[in-house]
Amino acid sequence: IGNGIENIISRRREENRALEQSNGTGDAENGEAPDDWVDVDASEYPADDSTFGGRLYNFLEARTSSMAVVFDWFINTLIIGVILSFAVDTLFQENDNAMYRLVIDNFEFAVVCIFTVEYVLRLVASDQNPLYRGLGGKFHYLVSFDSLVDLAAFLPYWIQVWITGTLIPHNANAIGSTSVR
């Protein structure tokens, strides 16, 4: 591929082989994070339920209850709904159907609000994950791939709201979520 990516990939494979042989992934109970190359399964390291952050982490990440699984399905259904509404929205012009536009705009607003709250809750609970403990843990979480993907799901909408000054933007061509997507 070039630019040294082969070296990185081979080093990563060697580190994973060595880790599998030693069967060591860090000591999460003592606050030690596993090697950065290893993905931590949240269900293996449930947090302490006596704290709000611990309960939140167990609900959002470790999925230790049936309601957490239902919530996960709900979020995934919303993601599919947004994708479908965006695809259907491309078929209609702005002035085609006012009722259709109202439904789509309100659905997008509701989903963005839900995604924003979910993101903030995940940020609050992130220090319960062994990878994001200690100094800089929140920052490390903020720049992680999953966090950036979540941020990209709703931040363009809020940028559009900030630019236009309208909470539920009705202009499909405005700078913001529609243009960025």
mmCIF file of C-alpha atoms in Angstrom:
data_model
loop_
_atom_site.group_PDB
_atom_site.id
_atom_site.type_symbol
_atom_site.label_atom_id
_atom_site.label_comp_id
_atom_site.label_asym_id
_atom_site.label_seq_id
_atom_site.Cartn_x
_atom_site.Cartn_y
_atom_site.Cartn_z
ATOM 1 C CA ILE A 1 0.000 0.000 0.000
ATOM 2 C CA GLY A 2 2.895 2.327 0.657
ATOM 3 C CA ASN A 3 3.992 4.902 3.203
ATOM 4 C CA GLY A 4 5.041 2.242 5.720
ATOM 5 C CA ILE A 5 1.547 0.859 6.272
ATOM 6 C CA GLU A 6 2.852 -2.675 5.701
ATOM 7 C CA ASN A 7 5.259 -2.236 8.610
ATOM 8 C CA ILE A 8 2.477 -1.024 10.864
ATOM 9 C CA ILE A 9 0.235 -3.937 9.895
ATOM 10 C CA SER A 10 2.964 -6.528 10.432
ATOM 11 C CA ARG A 11 3.923 -4.957 13.790
ATOM 12 C CA ARG A 12 0.279 -5.025 14.816
ATOM 13 C CA ARG A 13 -0.026 -8.707 13.881
ATOM 14 C CA GLU A 14 3.124 -9.564 15.842
ATOM 15 C CA GLU A 15 1.871 -7.699 18.903
ATOM 16 C CA ASN A 16 -1.476 -9.471 18.708
ATOM 17 C CA ARG A 17 0.242 -12.876 18.393
ATOM 18 C CA ALA A 18 2.450 -12.105 21.371
ATOM 19 C CA LEU A 19 -0.544 -10.955 23.364
ATOM 20 C CA GLU A 20 -2.516 -14.092 22.492
ATOM 21 C CA GLN A 21 0.416 -16.268 23.562
ATOM 22 C CA SER A 22 0.853 -14.458 26.861
ATOM 23 C CA ASN A 23 -2.939 -14.173 27.236
ATOM 24 C CA GLY A 24 -2.480 -10.775 28.912
ATOM 25 C CA THR A 25 -4.710 -7.846 28.188
ATOM 26 C CA GLY A 26 -3.917 -5.551 31.100
ATOM 27 C CA ASP A 27 -5.442 -5.484 34.540
ATOM 28 C CA ALA A 28 -8.721 -3.575 34.237
ATOM 29 C CA GLU A 29 -9.496 -3.998 37.933
ATOM 30 C CA ASN A 30 -6.374 -2.025 38.833
ATOM 31 C CA GLY A 31 -7.041 0.639 36.219
ATOM 32 C CA GLU A 32 -4.448 -0.601 33.757
ATOM 33 C CA ALA A 33 -5.560 -0.236 30.173
ATOM 34 C CA PRO A 34 -4.910 -3.089 27.787
ATOM 35 C CA ASP A 35 -2.490 -2.601 24.937
ATOM 36 C CA ASP A 36 -3.739 0.095 22.541
ATOM 37 C CA TRP A 37 -3.791 -2.392 19.672
ATOM 38 C CA VAL A 38 -6.244 -4.679 21.442
ATOM 39 C CA ASP A 39 -9.971 -4.025 21.334
ATOM 40 C CA VAL A 40 -11.609 -4.252 24.747
ATOM 41 C CA ASP A 41 -14.958 -6.007 24.924
ATOM 42 C CA ALA A 42 -17.059 -3.948 27.320
ATOM 43 C CA SER A 43 -18.997 -7.009 28.496
ATOM 44 C CA GLU A 44 -15.734 -8.467 29.852
ATOM 45 C CA TYR A 45 -15.166 -5.399 32.053
ATOM 46 C CA PRO A 46 -18.495 -4.284 33.525
ATOM 47 C CA ALA A 47 -18.236 -1.193 35.681
ATOM 48 C CA ASP A 48 -19.167 -0.748 39.323
ATOM 49 C CA ASP A 49 -22.955 -0.368 39.564
ATOM 50 C CA SER A 50 -22.722 1.759 42.711
ATOM 51 C CA THR A 51 -21.887 4.903 40.701
ATOM 52 C CA PHE A 52 -23.944 6.755 38.118
ATOM 53 C CA GLY A 53 -21.113 6.518 35.567
ATOM 54 C CA GLY A 54 -20.810 2.793 36.205
ATOM 55 C CA ARG A 55 -24.506 2.141 35.712
ATOM 56 C CA LEU A 56 -24.478 4.310 32.592
ATOM 57 C CA TYR A 57 -21.437 2.475 31.199
ATOM 58 C CA ASN A 58 -23.001 -0.923 31.896
ATOM 59 C CA PHE A 59 -26.180 0.173 30.136
ATOM 60 C CA LEU A 60 -24.594 1.826 27.081
ATOM 61 C CA GLU A 61 -21.427 -0.194 26.546
ATOM 62 C CA ALA A 62 -21.504 -3.484 28.471
ATOM 63 C CA ARG A 63 -25.229 -4.039 27.805
ATOM 64 C CA THR A 64 -25.730 -5.897 31.075
ATOM 65 C CA SER A 65 -29.537 -5.691 30.998
ATOM 66 C CA SER A 66 -32.273 -6.564 28.546
ATOM 67 C CA MET A 67 -33.297 -2.883 28.409
ATOM 68 C CA ALA A 68 -29.780 -2.029 27.258
ATOM 69 C CA VAL A 69 -30.149 -4.453 24.351
ATOM 70 C CA VAL A 70 -33.530 -2.911 23.500
ATOM 71 C CA PHE A 71 -31.946 0.560 23.605
ATOM 72 C CA ASP A 72 -29.176 -0.638 21.283
ATOM 73 C CA TRP A 73 -31.775 -1.964 18.829
ATOM 74 C CA PHE A 74 -33.672 1.328 19.102
ATOM 75 C CA ILE A 75 -30.570 3.352 18.197
ATOM 76 C CA ASN A 76 -29.786 1.026 15.283
ATOM 77 C CA THR A 77 -33.378 1.351 14.064
ATOM 78 C CA LEU A 78 -33.075 5.140 14.214
ATOM 79 C CA ILE A 79 -29.883 4.960 12.157
ATOM 80 C CA ILE A 80 -31.652 2.903 9.499
ATOM 81 C CA GLY A 81 -34.603 5.304 9.632
ATOM 82 C CA VAL A 82 -32.353 8.316 9.050
ATOM 83 C CA ILE A 83 -30.659 6.589 6.128
ATOM 84 C CA LEU A 84 -34.020 5.714 4.581
ATOM 85 C CA SER A 85 -35.445 9.203 5.149
ATOM 86 C CA PHE A 86 -32.367 10.738 3.554
ATOM 87 C CA ALA A 87 -32.688 8.402 0.560
ATOM 88 C CA VAL A 88 -36.399 9.135 0.157
ATOM 89 C CA ASP A 89 -35.774 12.858 0.685
ATOM 90 C CA THR A 90 -33.582 12.933 -2.421
ATOM 91 C CA LEU A 91 -36.604 11.944 -4.521
ATOM 92 C CA PHE A 92 -38.672 14.973 -3.605
ATOM 93 C CA GLN A 93 -38.105 18.617 -4.388
ATOM 94 C CA GLU A 94 -38.418 21.159 -1.618
ATOM 95 C CA ASN A 95 -41.871 22.411 -2.692
ATOM 96 C CA ASP A 96 -43.396 19.043 -3.642
ATOM 97 C CA ASN A 97 -45.251 18.244 -0.448
ATOM 98 C CA ALA A 98 -45.344 20.482 2.623
ATOM 99 C CA MET A 99 -46.663 17.718 4.909
ATOM 100 C CA TYR A 100 -43.926 15.335 3.779
ATOM 101 C CA ARG A 101 -41.286 18.013 4.431
ATOM 102 C CA LEU A 102 -42.705 18.688 7.911
ATOM 103 C CA VAL A 103 -42.604 14.989 8.838
ATOM 104 C CA ILE A 104 -39.040 14.513 7.562
ATOM 105 C CA ASP A 105 -37.748 17.688 9.249
ATOM 106 C CA ASN A 106 -39.352 16.823 12.595
ATOM 107 C CA PHE A 107 -38.101 13.226 12.395
ATOM 108 C CA GLU A 108 -34.570 14.459 11.699
ATOM 109 C CA PHE A 109 -34.781 16.918 14.606
ATOM 110 C CA ALA A 110 -35.978 14.221 17.036
ATOM 111 C CA VAL A 111 -33.273 11.776 15.944
ATOM 112 C CA VAL A 112 -30.546 14.415 16.209
ATOM 113 C CA CYS A 113 -31.692 15.263 19.741
ATOM 114 C CA ILE A 114 -31.627 11.569 20.712
ATOM 115 C CA PHE A 115 -28.164 11.090 19.168
ATOM 116 C CA THR A 116 -26.868 14.201 20.943
ATOM 117 C CA VAL A 117 -28.101 13.014 24.343
ATOM 118 C CA GLU A 118 -26.683 9.538 23.701
ATOM 119 C CA TYR A 119 -23.297 11.049 22.773
ATOM 120 C CA VAL A 120 -23.171 13.144 25.948
ATOM 121 C CA LEU A 121 -24.123 10.128 28.079
ATOM 122 C CA ARG A 122 -21.433 8.005 26.410
ATOM 123 C CA LEU A 123 -18.917 10.781 27.085
ATOM 124 C CA VAL A 124 -19.929 10.881 30.760
ATOM 125 C CA ALA A 125 -19.561 7.097 31.056
ATOM 126 C CA SER A 126 -16.363 6.828 28.994
ATOM 127 C CA ASP A 127 -14.008 6.938 31.984
ATOM 128 C CA GLN A 128 -15.443 3.607 33.137
ATOM 129 C CA ASN A 129 -13.844 1.936 30.112
ATOM 130 C CA PRO A 130 -10.308 0.674 30.883
ATOM 131 C CA LEU A 131 -9.047 2.300 27.671
ATOM 132 C CA TYR A 132 -10.197 5.774 28.695
ATOM 133 C CA ARG A 133 -9.272 5.934 32.377
ATOM 134 C CA GLY A 134 -6.830 8.349 33.880
ATOM 135 C CA LEU A 135 -5.450 11.618 32.634
ATOM 136 C CA GLY A 136 -6.520 12.358 29.112
ATOM 137 C CA GLY A 137 -9.053 9.533 29.077
ATOM 138 C CA LYS A 138 -11.946 11.748 27.998
ATOM 139 C CA PHE A 139 -9.800 13.314 25.286
ATOM 140 C CA HIS A 140 -8.698 9.860 24.130
ATOM 141 C CA TYR A 141 -12.376 8.891 23.950
ATOM 142 C CA LEU A 142 -13.294 12.089 22.063
ATOM 143 C CA VAL A 143 -10.757 11.340 19.321
ATOM 144 C CA SER A 144 -11.582 7.623 19.099
ATOM 145 C CA PHE A 145 -13.129 6.361 15.865
ATOM 146 C CA ASP A 146 -16.517 5.499 17.399
ATOM 147 C CA SER A 147 -16.807 8.878 19.072
ATOM 148 C CA LEU A 148 -15.932 10.755 15.889
ATOM 149 C CA VAL A 149 -18.493 8.740 13.903
ATOM 150 C CA ASP A 150 -21.148 9.536 16.512
ATOM 151 C CA LEU A 151 -20.176 13.206 16.422
ATOM 152 C CA ALA A 152 -20.395 13.262 12.624
ATOM 153 C CA ALA A 153 -23.958 11.938 12.879
ATOM 154 C CA PHE A 154 -25.365 15.007 14.612
ATOM 155 C CA LEU A 155 -22.832 17.853 14.582
ATOM 156 C CA PRO A 156 -23.621 18.991 10.995
ATOM 157 C CA TYR A 157 -27.254 19.468 11.994
ATOM 158 C CA TRP A 158 -26.303 21.668 14.955
ATOM 159 C CA ILE A 159 -23.912 23.627 12.723
ATOM 160 C CA GLN A 160 -26.803 24.254 10.336
ATOM 161 C CA VAL A 161 -29.010 25.360 13.252
ATOM 162 C CA TRP A 162 -26.274 27.713 14.446
ATOM 163 C CA ILE A 163 -25.744 29.214 10.967
ATOM 164 C CA THR A 164 -29.415 29.579 10.027
ATOM 165 C CA GLY A 165 -30.741 30.401 13.496
ATOM 166 C CA THR A 166 -33.647 27.998 12.926
ATOM 167 C CA LEU A 167 -34.133 25.029 15.225
ATOM 168 C CA ILE A 168 -35.794 22.874 12.575
ATOM 169 C CA PRO A 169 -34.248 24.033 9.294
ATOM 170 C CA HIS A 170 -36.619 23.761 6.352
ATOM 171 C CA ASN A 171 -34.118 24.585 3.632
ATOM 172 C CA ALA A 172 -32.673 21.364 2.229
ATOM 173 C CA ASN A 173 -29.926 23.308 0.465
ATOM 174 C CA ALA A 174 -28.680 25.151 3.548
ATOM 175 C CA ILE A 175 -25.166 24.583 4.795
ATOM 176 C CA GLY A 176 -25.265 21.873 7.414
ATOM 177 C CA SER A 177 -26.478 18.341 7.710
ATOM 178 C CA THR A 178 -27.839 17.859 4.211
ATOM 179 C CA SER A 179 -24.856 19.452 2.509
ATOM 180 C CA VAL A 180 -22.277 17.634 4.618
ATOM 181 C CA ARG A 181 -23.921 14.228 4.245
#
